[in-house]
Every structure is written in structure tokens, then in C-alpha cells.
PDB file of C-alpha atoms and ligand atoms in Angstrom:
ATOM      1  CA  MET A   1      -7.461   0.593  17.792  1.00 92.00           C
ATOM      2  CA  LYS A   2      -9.959   3.027  16.151  1.00 97.00           C
ATOM      3  CA  HIS A   3      -8.102   4.544  13.187  1.00 98.00           C
ATOM      4  CA  LEU A   4      -5.053   2.716  11.083  1.00 98.00           C
ATOM      5  CA  LEU A   5      -3.486   6.081   9.635  1.00 98.00           C
ATOM      6  CA  SER A   6       0.279   5.201   9.679  1.00 98.00           C
ATOM      7  CA  ILE A   7       2.580   2.765   9.955  1.00 98.00           C
ATOM      8  CA  GLU A   8       4.079   4.769  12.508  1.00 98.00           C
ATOM      9  CA  ASP A   9       1.645   4.256  14.685  1.00 98.00           C
ATOM     10  CA  LEU A  10       1.822   0.441  14.682  1.00 98.00           C
ATOM     11  CA  GLU A  11       4.217  -1.687  17.023  1.00 98.00           C
ATOM     12  CA  PRO A  12       5.944  -4.614  15.129  1.00 98.00           C
ATOM     13  CA  ALA A  13       3.287  -6.837  17.240  1.00 98.00           C
ATOM     14  CA  GLU A  14       0.276  -4.967  15.607  1.00 98.00           C
ATOM     15  CA  ILE A  15       1.641  -5.478  12.160  1.00 98.00           C
ATOM     16  CA  HIS A  16       2.288  -9.370  12.584  1.00 97.00           C
ATOM     17  CA  GLU A  17      -1.214  -9.362  14.034  1.00 97.00           C
ATOM     18  CA  PHE A  18      -2.653  -7.581  10.852  1.00 98.00           C
ATOM     19  CA  LEU A  19      -0.835 -10.314   8.507  1.00 98.00           C
ATOM     20  CA  ASP A  20      -2.245 -13.335  10.672  1.00 97.00           C
ATOM     21  CA  LEU A  21      -5.659 -12.113  10.197  1.00 97.00           C
ATOM     22  CA  ALA A  22      -5.330 -11.715   6.802  1.00 98.00           C
ATOM     23  CA  ASP A  23      -4.210 -15.180   6.440  1.00 96.00           C
ATOM     24  CA  SER A  24      -7.010 -16.178   8.040  1.00 95.00           C
ATOM     25  CA  PHE A  25      -8.955 -14.585   5.693  1.00 96.00           C
ATOM     26  CA  ALA A  26      -7.078 -15.582   2.562  1.00 96.00           C
ATOM     27  CA  GLU A  27      -8.649 -18.879   3.541  1.00 93.00           C
ATOM     28  CA  VAL A  28     -11.896 -17.610   3.133  1.00 92.00           C
ATOM     29  CA  GLN A  29     -11.091 -16.394  -0.164  1.00 90.00           C
ATOM     30  CA  GLN A  30     -10.648 -19.933  -1.099  1.00 90.00           C
ATOM     31  CA  ARG A  31     -14.027 -21.072  -0.316  1.00 92.00           C
ATOM     32  CA  GLU A  32     -16.785 -21.525  -2.704  1.00 92.00           C
ATOM     33  CA  ILE A  33     -18.861 -18.632  -1.259  1.00 92.00           C
ATOM     34  CA  PRO A  34     -15.924 -16.335   0.082  1.00 92.00           C
ATOM     35  CA  LYS A  35     -17.984 -14.226   2.593  1.00 94.00           C
ATOM     36  CA  VAL A  36     -18.270 -13.776   6.317  1.00 95.00           C
ATOM     37  CA  PRO A  37     -20.882 -12.291   8.237  1.00 94.00           C
ATOM     38  CA  ALA A  38     -18.536 -10.083  10.573  1.00 95.00           C
ATOM     39  CA  LEU A  39     -19.267  -7.026   9.726  1.00 97.00           C
ATOM     40  CA  ARG A  40     -23.364  -7.087   9.058  1.00 96.00           C
ATOM     41  CA  GLY A  41     -25.025  -3.914   9.803  1.00 96.00           C
ATOM     42  CA  LYS A  42     -21.674  -1.968   9.237  1.00 97.00           C
ATOM     43  CA  THR A  43     -21.424   0.631   6.338  1.00 98.00           C
ATOM     44  CA  VAL A  44     -18.147   1.393   4.634  1.00 98.00           C
ATOM     45  CA  VAL A  45     -17.976   4.909   2.769  1.00 97.00           C
ATOM     46  CA  MET A  46     -15.189   4.679   0.172  1.00 96.00           C
ATOM     47  CA  ALA A  47     -14.107   8.133  -0.747  1.00 96.00           C
ATOM     48  CA  PHE A  48     -11.739   8.536  -2.713  1.00 95.00           C
ATOM     49  CA  PHE A  49     -10.257  12.057  -3.766  1.00 93.00           C
ATOM     50  CA  GLN A  50      -7.479  10.824  -6.376  1.00 92.00           C
ATOM     51  CA  ASP A  51      -7.058   8.044  -8.704  1.00 91.00           C
ATOM     52  CA  SER A  52      -7.272   4.448  -8.079  1.00 94.00           C
ATOM     53  CA  THR A  53      -7.404   1.330  -9.551  1.00 95.00           C
ATOM     54  CA  ARG A  54      -6.240  -1.401  -7.171  1.00 97.00           C
ATOM     55  CA  THR A  55      -6.726   0.150  -3.616  1.00 98.00           C
ATOM     56  CA  ARG A  56     -10.030   1.491  -4.343  1.00 97.00           C
ATOM     57  CA  SER A  57     -11.621  -2.066  -5.751  1.00 97.00           C
ATOM     58  CA  SER A  58      -9.961  -3.969  -2.690  1.00 98.00           C
ATOM     59  CA  PHE A  59     -11.411  -2.184  -0.419  1.00 98.00           C
ATOM     60  CA  ASP A  60     -14.784  -2.658  -2.101  1.00 98.00           C
ATOM     61  CA  ILE A  61     -14.452  -6.337  -2.684  1.00 98.00           C
ATOM     62  CA  ALA A  62     -13.065  -6.431   1.144  1.00 98.00           C
ATOM     63  CA  SER A  63     -15.986  -4.705   2.832  1.00 98.00           C
ATOM     64  CA  ARG A  64     -18.727  -6.979   0.943  1.00 97.00           C
ATOM     65  CA  ARG A  65     -16.733 -10.253   1.697  1.00 97.00           C
ATOM     66  CA  LEU A  66     -16.983  -9.137   5.241  1.00 97.00           C
ATOM     67  CA  SER A  67     -20.909  -8.588   4.623  1.00 97.00           C
ATOM     68  CA  ALA A  68     -20.663  -4.814   5.120  1.00 98.00           C
ATOM     69  CA  ASP A  69     -22.307  -2.101   2.873  1.00 98.00           C
ATOM     70  CA  VAL A  70     -20.554  -0.191   0.934  1.00 97.00           C
ATOM     71  CA  VAL A  71     -20.817   3.604  -0.214  1.00 95.00           C
ATOM     72  CA  ASN A  72     -19.070   4.655  -2.834  1.00 90.00           C
ATOM     73  CA  PHE A  73     -17.718   8.080  -3.238  1.00 82.00           C
ATOM     74  CA  SER A  74     -15.859  10.261  -5.485  1.00 80.00           C
ATOM     75  CA  ALA A  75     -14.949  13.944  -6.006  1.00 78.00           C
ATOM     76  CA  SER A  76     -16.124  13.951  -9.481  1.00 80.00           C
ATOM     77  CA  THR A  77     -19.439  12.528  -8.860  1.00 80.00           C
ATOM     78  CA  SER A  78     -20.452  14.246  -5.469  1.00 82.00           C
ATOM     79  CA  SER A  79     -21.261  17.901  -3.993  1.00 84.00           C
ATOM     80  CA  VAL A  80     -17.316  18.621  -3.893  1.00 82.00           C
ATOM     81  CA  ASN A  81     -17.565  19.600  -7.359  1.00 80.00           C
ATOM     82  CA  LYS A  82     -20.116  22.236  -6.403  1.00 85.00           C
ATOM     83  CA  GLY A  83     -17.824  23.861  -3.806  1.00 87.00           C
ATOM     84  CA  GLU A  84     -18.512  21.580  -0.763  1.00 89.00           C
ATOM     85  CA  SER A  85     -15.417  22.078   1.714  1.00 93.00           C
ATOM     86  CA  LEU A  86     -14.059  18.684   3.020  1.00 93.00           C
ATOM     87  CA  ARG A  87     -15.280  19.137   6.593  1.00 95.00           C
ATOM     88  CA  ASP A  88     -18.783  19.603   5.243  1.00 95.00           C
ATOM     89  CA  THR A  89     -18.416  16.863   3.283  1.00 94.00           C
ATOM     90  CA  ILE A  90     -17.435  14.384   5.858  1.00 95.00           C
ATOM     91  CA  GLN A  91     -19.460  15.696   8.455  1.00 96.00           C
ATOM     92  CA  THR A  92     -22.463  15.163   6.088  1.00 95.00           C
ATOM     93  CA  VAL A  93     -21.890  11.423   4.994  1.00 94.00           C
ATOM     94  CA  SER A  94     -21.242  10.799   8.670  1.00 96.00           C
ATOM     95  CA  ALA A  95     -24.553  12.151   9.713  1.00 96.00           C
ATOM     96  CA  MET A  96     -25.997   9.303   8.288  1.00 95.00           C
ATOM     97  CA  GLY A  97     -24.607   7.074  10.445  1.00 95.00           C
ATOM     98  CA  ILE A  98     -21.658   5.074   8.918  1.00 97.00           C
ATOM     99  CA  ASP A  99     -18.763   3.213  10.751  1.00 98.00           C
ATOM    100  CA  ALA A 100     -15.553   3.793   8.615  1.00 98.00           C
ATOM    101  CA  ILE A 101     -14.501   6.160   6.125  1.00 98.00           C
ATOM    102  CA  VAL A 102     -11.836   4.824   3.463  1.00 98.00           C
ATOM    103  CA  ILE A 103     -10.084   8.063   2.288  1.00 98.00           C
ATOM    104  CA  ARG A 104      -7.591   9.084  -0.444  1.00 97.00           C
ATOM    105  CA  HIS A 105      -6.158  12.186  -0.994  1.00 96.00           C
ATOM    106  CA  SER A 106      -3.776  14.187  -2.684  1.00 94.00           C
ATOM    107  CA  SER A 107      -2.973  16.528   0.878  1.00 96.00           C
ATOM    108  CA  SER A 108      -0.753  14.691   3.573  1.00 97.00           C
ATOM    109  CA  GLY A 109      -2.932  14.548   6.951  1.00 98.00           C
ATOM    110  CA  VAL A 110      -5.870  14.788   5.880  1.00 97.00           C
ATOM    111  CA  PRO A 111      -7.183  11.338   7.097  1.00 98.00           C
ATOM    112  CA  GLN A 112      -5.520  12.486  10.474  1.00 98.00           C
ATOM    113  CA  GLN A 113      -7.525  15.762   9.963  1.00 98.00           C
ATOM    114  CA  ILE A 114     -11.170  14.458   9.437  1.00 97.00           C
ATOM    115  CA  THR A 115     -10.591  12.163  12.548  1.00 98.00           C
ATOM    116  CA  ASN A 116     -11.653  15.475  14.123  1.00 98.00           C
ATOM    117  CA  TRP A 117     -15.367  15.724  12.285  1.00 98.00           C
ATOM    118  CA  THR A 118     -16.394  12.292  11.998  1.00 98.00           C
ATOM    119  CA  ASP A 119     -17.074   9.324  14.629  1.00 98.00           C
ATOM    120  CA  ALA A 120     -16.422   6.535  12.126  1.00 98.00           C
ATOM    121  CA  SER A 121     -13.061   4.936  11.946  1.00 98.00           C
ATOM    122  CA  VAL A 122     -10.650   6.353   9.384  1.00 98.00           C
ATOM    123  CA  VAL A 123      -8.553   4.169   7.366  1.00 98.00           C
ATOM    124  CA  ASN A 124      -5.441   6.198   5.256  1.00 98.00           C
ATOM    125  CA  ALA A 125      -5.601   5.012   1.825  1.00 98.00           C
ATOM    126  CA  GLY A 126      -3.324   6.941   0.687  1.00 98.00           C
ATOM    127  CA  ASP A 127      -2.599  10.919   1.815  1.00 98.00           C
ATOM    128  CA  GLY A 128       0.033  12.751  -0.754  1.00 95.00           C
ATOM    129  CA  GLN A 129       3.483  11.998  -0.295  1.00 94.00           C
ATOM    130  CA  HIS A 130       2.778  10.598   3.552  1.00 97.00           C
ATOM    131  CA  GLN A 131       1.726   7.400   3.880  1.00 98.00           C
ATOM    132  CA  HIS A 132      -0.031   4.322   2.294  1.00 98.00           C
ATOM    133  CA  PRO A 133      -0.235   2.079   5.325  1.00 98.00           C
ATOM    134  CA  THR A 134      -2.223  -0.959   3.604  1.00 98.00           C
ATOM    135  CA  GLN A 135       0.034  -0.993   0.755  1.00 98.00           C
ATOM    136  CA  ALA A 136       3.113  -1.589   3.035  1.00 98.00           C
ATOM    137  CA  LEU A 137       0.447  -4.213   5.096  1.00 98.00           C
ATOM    138  CA  LEU A 138       0.483  -6.203   1.700  1.00 98.00           C
ATOM    139  CA  ASP A 139       3.929  -5.631   0.596  1.00 98.00           C
ATOM    140  CA  CYS A 140       5.005  -7.192   4.065  1.00 98.00           C
ATOM    141  CA  LEU A 141       2.181 -10.287   3.203  1.00 98.00           C
ATOM    142  CA  THR A 142       3.772 -10.964  -0.080  1.00 98.00           C
ATOM    143  CA  ILE A 143       7.375 -11.064   1.089  1.00 98.00           C
ATOM    144  CA  ARG A 144       6.108 -13.396   4.507  1.00 98.00           C
ATOM    145  CA  ASN A 145       4.342 -16.065   2.245  1.00 97.00           C
ATOM    146  CA  LYS A 146       6.681 -15.794  -0.410  1.00 98.00           C
ATOM    147  CA  LEU A 147       9.887 -15.520   1.804  1.00 98.00           C
ATOM    148  CA  GLY A 148       8.509 -16.856   5.092  1.00 96.00           C
ATOM    149  CA  ASP A 149       9.618 -13.808   7.043  1.00 95.00           C
ATOM    150  CA  LEU A 150      11.456 -10.242   6.863  1.00 98.00           C
ATOM    151  CA  GLN A 151      13.409 -10.649   9.698  1.00 98.00           C
ATOM    152  CA  GLY A 152      17.111 -10.394   8.244  1.00 98.00           C
ATOM    153  CA  LYS A 153      16.106  -9.888   4.792  1.00 98.00           C
ATOM    154  CA  ARG A 154      17.796  -7.235   2.395  1.00 98.00           C
ATOM    155  CA  ILE A 155      15.489  -5.363   0.396  1.00 98.00           C
ATOM    156  CA  LEU A 156      16.729  -2.435  -1.968  1.00 98.00           C
ATOM    157  CA  ILE A 157      13.846   0.056  -2.820  1.00 98.00           C
ATOM    158  CA  CYS A 158      14.576   1.866  -6.041  1.00 98.00           C
ATOM    159  CA  GLY A 159      12.866   5.157  -7.606  1.00 95.00           C
ATOM    160  CA  ASP A 160      11.272   8.344  -6.338  1.00 94.00           C
ATOM    161  CA  LEU A 161      11.445   8.059  -2.217  1.00 96.00           C
ATOM    162  CA  PHE A 162       8.673  11.038  -1.979  1.00 94.00           C
ATOM    163  CA  GLN A 163       6.519   8.313  -2.651  1.00 94.00           C
ATOM    164  CA  ARG A 164       4.046   7.498  -0.010  1.00 97.00           C
ATOM    165  CA  VAL A 165       4.605   4.261  -0.475  1.00 98.00           C
ATOM    166  CA  ALA A 166       8.752   4.550  -0.091  1.00 98.00           C
ATOM    167  CA  ARG A 167       8.028   6.224   3.500  1.00 97.00           C
ATOM    168  CA  SER A 168       5.401   3.388   4.568  1.00 98.00           C
ATOM    169  CA  ASN A 169       7.371   0.299   3.100  1.00 98.00           C
ATOM    170  CA  ILE A 170      10.077   1.289   4.617  1.00 98.00           C
ATOM    171  CA  LEU A 171       8.910   1.710   7.811  1.00 98.00           C
ATOM    172  CA  ALA A 172       6.961  -1.668   7.715  1.00 98.00           C
ATOM    173  CA  PHE A 173      10.362  -3.899   6.883  1.00 98.00           C
ATOM    174  CA  THR A 174      12.304  -1.759   9.254  1.00 98.00           C
ATOM    175  CA  LYS A 175       9.750  -2.497  11.938  1.00 98.00           C
ATOM    176  CA  LEU A 176      10.063  -6.324  10.780  1.00 98.00           C
ATOM    177  CA  GLY A 177      13.831  -6.484  11.120  1.00 98.00           C
ATOM    178  CA  ALA A 178      14.406  -6.467   7.239  1.00 98.00           C
ATOM    179  CA  GLU A 179      17.567  -4.597   6.124  1.00 98.00           C
ATOM    180  CA  VAL A 180      16.364  -1.612   3.375  1.00 98.00           C
ATOM    181  CA  LEU A 181      18.504  -0.667   0.788  1.00 98.00           C
ATOM    182  CA  VAL A 182      17.671   2.818  -0.710  1.00 98.00           C
ATOM    183  CA  CYS A 183      18.897   3.999  -4.933  1.00 98.00           C
ATOM    184  CA  ALA A 184      17.734   6.962  -5.978  1.00 96.00           C
ATOM    185  CA  PRO A 185      18.538  10.273  -7.912  1.00 95.00           C
ATOM    186  CA  LYS A 186      19.518  12.978  -5.535  1.00 94.00           C
ATOM    187  CA  THR A 187      16.286  14.841  -6.707  1.00 92.00           C
ATOM    188  CA  MET A 188      14.321  12.050  -5.502  1.00 94.00           C
ATOM    189  CA  ARG A 189      15.542  11.808  -1.846  1.00 96.00           C
ATOM    190  CA  PRO A 190      13.831  13.677   0.977  1.00 95.00           C
ATOM    191  CA  ILE A 191      16.256  16.388   2.264  1.00 96.00           C
ATOM    192  CA  ASP A 192      15.920  14.515   5.844  1.00 96.00           C
ATOM    193  CA  ILE A 193      17.127  11.275   4.074  1.00 96.00           C
ATOM    194  CA  ALA A 194      19.907  10.836   6.237  1.00 96.00           C
ATOM    195  CA  THR A 195      17.670   9.976   9.746  1.00 96.00           C
ATOM    196  CA  TRP A 196      15.423   7.415   7.796  1.00 97.00           C
ATOM    197  CA  PRO A 197      16.884   3.434   8.817  1.00 97.00           C
ATOM    198  CA  VAL A 198      18.137   2.859   5.389  1.00 98.00           C
ATOM    199  CA  THR A 199      21.666   2.494   3.592  1.00 98.00           C
ATOM    200  CA  ILE A 200      21.692   4.311   0.458  1.00 98.00           C
ATOM    201  CA  ILE A 201      23.541   2.839  -2.705  1.00 98.00           C
ATOM    202  CA  GLU A 202      24.243   4.692  -5.453  1.00 97.00           C
ATOM    203  CA  ASN A 203      25.034   2.211  -8.127  1.00 97.00           C
ATOM    204  CA  MET A 204      22.070  -0.729  -7.658  1.00 97.00           C
ATOM    205  CA  ASP A 205      24.604  -3.060  -9.762  1.00 98.00           C
ATOM    206  CA  ASP A 206      26.328  -3.264  -6.654  1.00 98.00           C
ATOM    207  CA  VAL A 207      23.851  -5.327  -4.528  1.00 98.00           C
ATOM    208  CA  LEU A 208      21.662  -6.902  -7.153  1.00 98.00           C
ATOM    209  CA  ALA A 209      23.058 -10.029  -6.805  1.00 98.00           C
ATOM    210  CA  ASP A 210      22.798  -9.646  -2.871  1.00 98.00           C
ATOM    211  CA  VAL A 211      19.513  -8.909  -2.075  1.00 98.00           C
ATOM    212  CA  ASP A 212      16.218 -10.758  -1.424  1.00 98.00           C
ATOM    213  CA  ALA A 213      13.691  -8.626  -2.863  1.00 98.00           C
ATOM    214  CA  VAL A 214      14.155  -5.394  -5.130  1.00 98.00           C
ATOM    215  CA  TYR A 215      10.809  -2.698  -4.938  1.00 98.00           C
ATOM    216  CA  LEU A 216      10.604  -0.288  -7.847  1.00 98.00           C
ATOM    217  CA  LEU A 217       8.800   2.474  -7.154  1.00 97.00           C
ATOM    218  CA  ARG A 218       6.437   4.094  -9.584  1.00 93.00           C
ATOM    219  CA  ILE A 219       7.749   7.790 -10.762  1.00 89.00           C
ATOM    220  CA  PHE A 220       5.915  10.044 -12.031  1.00 80.00           C
ATOM    221  CA  THR A 221       6.052  10.235 -16.149  1.00 70.00           C
ATOM    222  CA  LYS A 222       5.030  13.784 -16.437  1.00 66.00           C
ATOM    223  CA  GLU A 223       5.899  17.101 -14.622  1.00 57.00           C
ATOM    224  CA  ARG A 224       4.685  17.458 -11.010  1.00 61.00           C
ATOM    225  CA  ASN A 225       4.161  21.069  -9.528  1.00 59.00           C
ATOM    226  CA  GLY A 226       6.163  22.321 -12.940  1.00 52.00           C
ATOM    227  CA  VAL A 227       9.503  20.347 -12.120  1.00 59.00           C
ATOM    228  CA  GLN A 228      10.579  17.245 -14.373  1.00 76.00           C
ATOM    229  CA  LEU A 229      12.872  15.628 -11.217  1.00 81.00           C
ATOM    230  CA  VAL A 230      15.185  13.510 -13.871  1.00 82.00           C
ATOM    231  CA  PRO A 231      16.857  14.998 -17.016  1.00 83.00           C
ATOM    232  CA  SER A 232      14.967  11.979 -19.302  1.00 88.00           C
ATOM    233  CA  LEU A 233      13.073   9.023 -19.264  1.00 90.00           C
ATOM    234  CA  ARG A 234      15.437   7.142 -20.602  1.00 92.00           C
ATOM    235  CA  GLU A 235      18.331   8.137 -18.321  1.00 93.00           C
ATOM    236  CA  TYR A 236      16.181   7.090 -15.331  1.00 93.00           C
ATOM    237  CA  ARG A 237      15.829   3.386 -16.972  1.00 95.00           C
ATOM    238  CA  THR A 238      19.343   3.312 -17.573  1.00 96.00           C
ATOM    239  CA  LEU A 239      20.464   4.015 -14.194  1.00 96.00           C
ATOM    240  CA  TYR A 240      17.584   3.389 -11.793  1.00 96.00           C
ATOM    241  CA  GLY A 241      15.663   0.915 -13.768  1.00 97.00           C
ATOM    242  CA  LEU A 242      15.126  -3.146 -13.595  1.00 98.00           C
ATOM    243  CA  THR A 243      15.916  -3.277 -16.956  1.00 98.00           C
ATOM    244  CA  ALA A 244      16.215  -6.886 -18.864  1.00 98.00           C
ATOM    245  CA  GLU A 245      20.238  -7.014 -18.452  1.00 98.00           C
ATOM    246  CA  ARG A 246      19.735  -6.304 -14.909  1.00 98.00           C
ATOM    247  CA  ALA A 247      17.113  -8.807 -14.064  1.00 98.00           C
ATOM    248  CA  VAL A 248      19.443 -11.364 -15.253  1.00 98.00           C
ATOM    249  CA  ARG A 249      21.978 -10.321 -12.903  1.00 97.00           C
ATOM    250  CA  LEU A 250      19.304 -10.047  -9.810  1.00 98.00           C
ATOM    251  CA  ASN A 251      20.223 -12.789  -7.269  1.00 98.00           C
ATOM    252  CA  PRO A 252      17.832 -15.678  -8.842  1.00 98.00           C
ATOM    253  CA  LYS A 253      15.805 -16.042  -5.564  1.00 98.00           C
ATOM    254  CA  ALA A 254      15.003 -12.152  -5.148  1.00 98.00           C
ATOM    255  CA  LEU A 255      11.571 -11.127  -5.489  1.00 98.00           C
ATOM    256  CA  ILE A 256      10.374  -8.601  -7.928  1.00 98.00           C
ATOM    257  CA  MET A 257       8.125  -6.100  -6.370  1.00 98.00           C
ATOM    258  CA  HIS A 258       5.835  -3.042  -7.372  1.00 98.00           C
ATOM    259  CA  PRO A 259       2.946  -1.535  -6.180  1.00 98.00           C
ATOM    260  CA  GLY A 260       1.200  -0.360  -9.750  1.00 95.00           C
ATOM    261  CA  PRO A 261       0.132   0.925 -12.028  1.00 94.00           C
ATOM    262  CA  MET A 262       3.814   0.238 -13.538  1.00 95.00           C
ATOM    263  CA  ASN A 263       5.388   2.183 -16.172  1.00 93.00           C
ATOM    264  CA  ARG A 264       6.389  -0.846 -18.102  1.00 95.00           C
ATOM    265  CA  GLY A 265      10.232   0.288 -20.020  1.00 95.00           C
ATOM    266  CA  ILE A 266      10.802   2.630 -16.982  1.00 94.00           C
ATOM    267  CA  GLU A 267      10.748   1.492 -13.619  1.00 96.00           C
ATOM    268  CA  LEU A 268      11.301  -1.958 -15.266  1.00 97.00           C
ATOM    269  CA  ASP A 269      11.182  -3.784 -18.731  1.00 98.00           C
ATOM    270  CA  PRO A 270       8.407  -5.817 -19.428  1.00 97.00           C
ATOM    271  CA  GLU A 271      10.925  -8.943 -19.173  1.00 98.00           C
ATOM    272  CA  ALA A 272      11.251  -8.069 -15.592  1.00 98.00           C
ATOM    273  CA  ALA A 273       7.612  -7.654 -15.220  1.00 98.00           C
ATOM    274  CA  ASP A 274       6.399 -10.691 -16.401  1.00 98.00           C
ATOM    275  CA  ASP A 275       9.632 -12.479 -15.050  1.00 98.00           C
ATOM    276  CA  PRO A 276       8.965 -15.644 -12.989  1.00 98.00           C
ATOM    277  CA  ARG A 277      10.177 -13.539  -9.836  1.00 98.00           C
ATOM    278  CA  SER A 278       8.116 -10.782 -10.141  1.00 98.00           C
ATOM    279  CA  VAL A 279       5.178 -10.942  -7.505  1.00 98.00           C
ATOM    280  CA  VAL A 280       3.651  -7.912  -8.703  1.00 98.00           C
ATOM    281  CA  GLU A 281       0.236 -10.288  -9.022  1.00 98.00           C
ATOM    282  CA  ASP A 282      -0.039 -11.468  -5.892  1.00 98.00           C
ATOM    283  CA  MET A 283       0.898  -7.968  -4.075  1.00 98.00           C
ATOM    284  CA  VAL A 284      -2.428  -7.110  -5.594  1.00 98.00           C
ATOM    285  CA  GLY A 285      -3.825 -10.760  -4.592  1.00 97.00           C
ATOM    286  CA  ALA A 286      -2.877  -9.878  -0.551  1.00 98.00           C
ATOM    287  CA  GLY A 287      -4.751  -6.625  -0.826  1.00 98.00           C
ATOM    288  CA  VAL A 288      -8.031  -8.056   0.024  1.00 98.00           C
ATOM    289  CA  PRO A 289      -7.522 -10.306   2.498  1.00 98.00           C
ATOM    290  CA  VAL A 290      -5.492  -7.484   4.051  1.00 98.00           C
ATOM    291  CA  ARG A 291      -7.959  -5.017   3.894  1.00 98.00           C
ATOM    292  CA  MET A 292     -10.085  -7.574   4.883  1.00 98.00           C
ATOM    293  CA  ALA A 293      -7.715  -7.736   8.141  1.00 98.00           C
ATOM    294  CA  VAL A 294      -7.629  -3.854   8.549  1.00 98.00           C
ATOM    295  CA  LEU A 295     -11.661  -3.086   8.255  1.00 98.00           C
ATOM    296  CA  PHE A 296     -12.116  -6.451  10.380  1.00 98.00           C
ATOM    297  CA  LYS A 297      -9.480  -4.884  13.323  1.00 97.00           C
ATOM    298  CA  LEU A 298     -11.160  -1.885  13.264  1.00 98.00           C
ATOM    299  CA  LEU A 299     -14.445  -2.642  13.338  1.00 97.00           C
ATOM    300  CA  SER A 300     -15.498  -5.963  14.858  1.00 93.00           C
ATOM    301  CA  SER A 301     -15.192  -7.143  18.214  1.00 83.00           C
ATOM    302  CA  VAL A 302     -15.462 -10.562  18.096  1.00 82.00           C
ATOM    303  CA  GLN A 303     -12.315 -13.506  17.697  1.00 84.00           C
ATOM    304  CA  VAL A 304     -11.840 -14.280  14.235  1.00 86.00           C
ATOM    305  CA  GLU A 305     -11.949 -17.618  14.408  1.00 85.00           C
ATOM    306  CA  THR A 306     -15.658 -17.101  15.354  1.00 84.00           C
ATOM    307  CA  VAL A 307     -16.861 -15.341  11.951  1.00 81.00           C
ATOM    308  CA  VAL A 308     -14.224 -17.322   9.983  1.00 85.00           C
ATOM    309  CA  ASP A 309     -16.251 -20.898  11.635  1.00 81.00           C
ATOM    310  CA  GLN A 310     -19.757 -19.120  10.955  1.00 74.00           C
ATOM    311  CA  GLY A 311     -18.768 -18.394   7.229  1.00 65.00           C
ATOM    312  CA  LYS A 312     -17.464 -21.924   6.974  1.00 72.00           C
ATOM    313  CA  ALA A 313     -20.967 -23.179   8.177  1.00 61.00           C
ATOM    314  CA  LYS A 314     -22.860 -21.190   5.764  1.00 56.00           C
ATOM    315  CA  GLY A 315     -20.795 -21.920   3.011  1.00 51.00           C
TER     316      GLY A 315
HETATM  317  N1   CP B   1      -0.513   0.724  -5.331  1.00 86.89           N
HETATM  318  C1   CP B   1      -1.622   1.668  -5.187  1.00 86.89           C
HETATM  319  O1   CP B   1      -2.159   2.390  -4.848  1.00 86.89           O
HETATM  320  O2   CP B   1      -2.497   1.293  -6.862  1.00 86.89           O
HETATM  321  P1   CP B   1      -3.934   2.287  -6.879  1.00 86.89           P
HETATM  322  O3   CP B   1      -3.585   3.804  -7.194  1.00 86.89           O
HETATM  323  O4   CP B   1      -4.767   1.716  -8.282  1.00 86.89           O
HETATM  324  O5   CP B   1      -4.487   2.211  -5.414  1.00 86.89           O
END
């Protein structure tokens, strides 16, 4: 595997392989020196053309924990600001002898496109409304760590189904055998939703007591392309938010999930975000070992046991 562009490209066994690798790297994280020499001599470029806190910093930390060199690159401080094209930019950084580009971009398909302009491995860190594969992997890892397995689990996803997180998570969850229910205003349902492997729920209250996880999608609180997708945020919260009152009626064992950044009081009330069932912080924590697993799988040819043991000897 040279690139990670979409969950669509992964077989269930490959998803499990990433999660197993992440488990190995999670153990490394517990050490006094949480670092292994797996990617010594490799260079990873972070090319973020859209804002990010979680994804960017966890890829950066993951690269350093694997002993790779990291180059951070953003649209606002590069020659992109002077009008350089994306193609020229990618070819320029590639000419410096790099091994991987982790890219986030507002346009769907950009990670796929740049594979034509570089010999480096390309990792999709979120492209437009298309995919966010490492978010899906870390969400699967969180569910697996908390519930043992995704097979047969019922996961309710609420909110803006145009979000790339919805697209990649639905694929990942169903590939691992989960049943996915979705609940969203009609304006937040893609036109081809009937072809998705999901059950549409009109009223989330009907299923709250009977799900293993509820996943609240972030919604844009400002107009998107001049269009407001819901009449009011207050109405959205009332119909689709995990309010404090709904959290009381949620299955006592269900996980509360959100990819962040959260709009507290809209997608979920503070009481739900801070509920003991909330795994939002666990999800952020899973980001580093999952991204170590992805970089390791794409850039290293040695066995994970070898590098984990090497790190142990040094640590
Ligand atoms: N979940 C997520 O992608 O967060 P960031 O935008 O902060 O990276």
C-alpha cells in the first residue's frame, strides 16, 4: 500500500491491520521515552490547506514518535499565497526528497490528484466533503477499545451527512460489521442517501435507548456557500442535538462521540459532552497511535514487533 486516500480502498482485514498496528503503538506511547526509530531518515510533509488542530498535531506527533523528520507547510505562510499553483507547490516540495505528504484540502479529490505529481506516499487528512480516512480509523479504534468489536453494534450518526467524516465513518463502521442508523434534516442528506448502507431514522428519540454509540457530526454554524441548511440552530438542537434531557434517555452503556471541534449547545449539550459516556477525549488520544500506524504501514518495510522492541531496548 503506497497511499491512504479513502476508506473505500480498504478491505475489512486491512482496517483491522491498521487498528492492530495502532494497538502496538499505543503501548509505545505509555513508555517513558515514547519513541521508536521506525522512520529514521524519512521526511514527512504536513501540507494543510485548511485549518486543523487535532489531525495536524497528531500527525506531527506521530511522525516524530516514529523518528521521522517533519516539515510543516501551510497555505497562509507559503508561496501558495503568492499565487503558486497546487501542482507547482507539490512538485517543488517533492523535489526536496520527501517520503510522505499528509494533505488536507477544501476540494474533494485533491489527495488523489497529487499522487500524479509526486513519488511520495500521500495521506488524505481530509478532502472537501469526500473522505477523512484517519478519523474513521481512530473512531473504529475507540469503539473497539471500549466495546470490544464493531460487529453487530448499532451506531446512530446524527447531523450533516455531507461531512466527510460521515462518508468515511459509515464505510468503515459497516465494513467492520456495524449497523449504521442516520438521523439528519432532509437538507443535510445527500441526494444519493438511499444507496448508502444505512437506515434513515426520522426521530432520534425512537432509537436512543437501543444504540451502542451515538455519533454527533459537526455542523457549520455559519452559512455554507451562501446557504443556511437549517432554519435556526435552536431548532437544530431541539430536533437533532444530544440535549441533556436526551442524554438521560440514551442507553446507559452507549458511547457519546464527536470528531471535534464541538459546538457545545448545538450538536450536543455540555452535559452530554462531559457525560462519563463521552469518549471525545479518547478519540483524540487514539489519533496519535492510529496515525503512527498509517505512516508506519506506508513508509516502513520492517515488522512492527522489530521496531517496538528496538524502542523498548533504547527506552
Ligand atoms: N476531527 C478533525 O478533523 O479535527 P481537526 O479539524 O481539528 O483536525
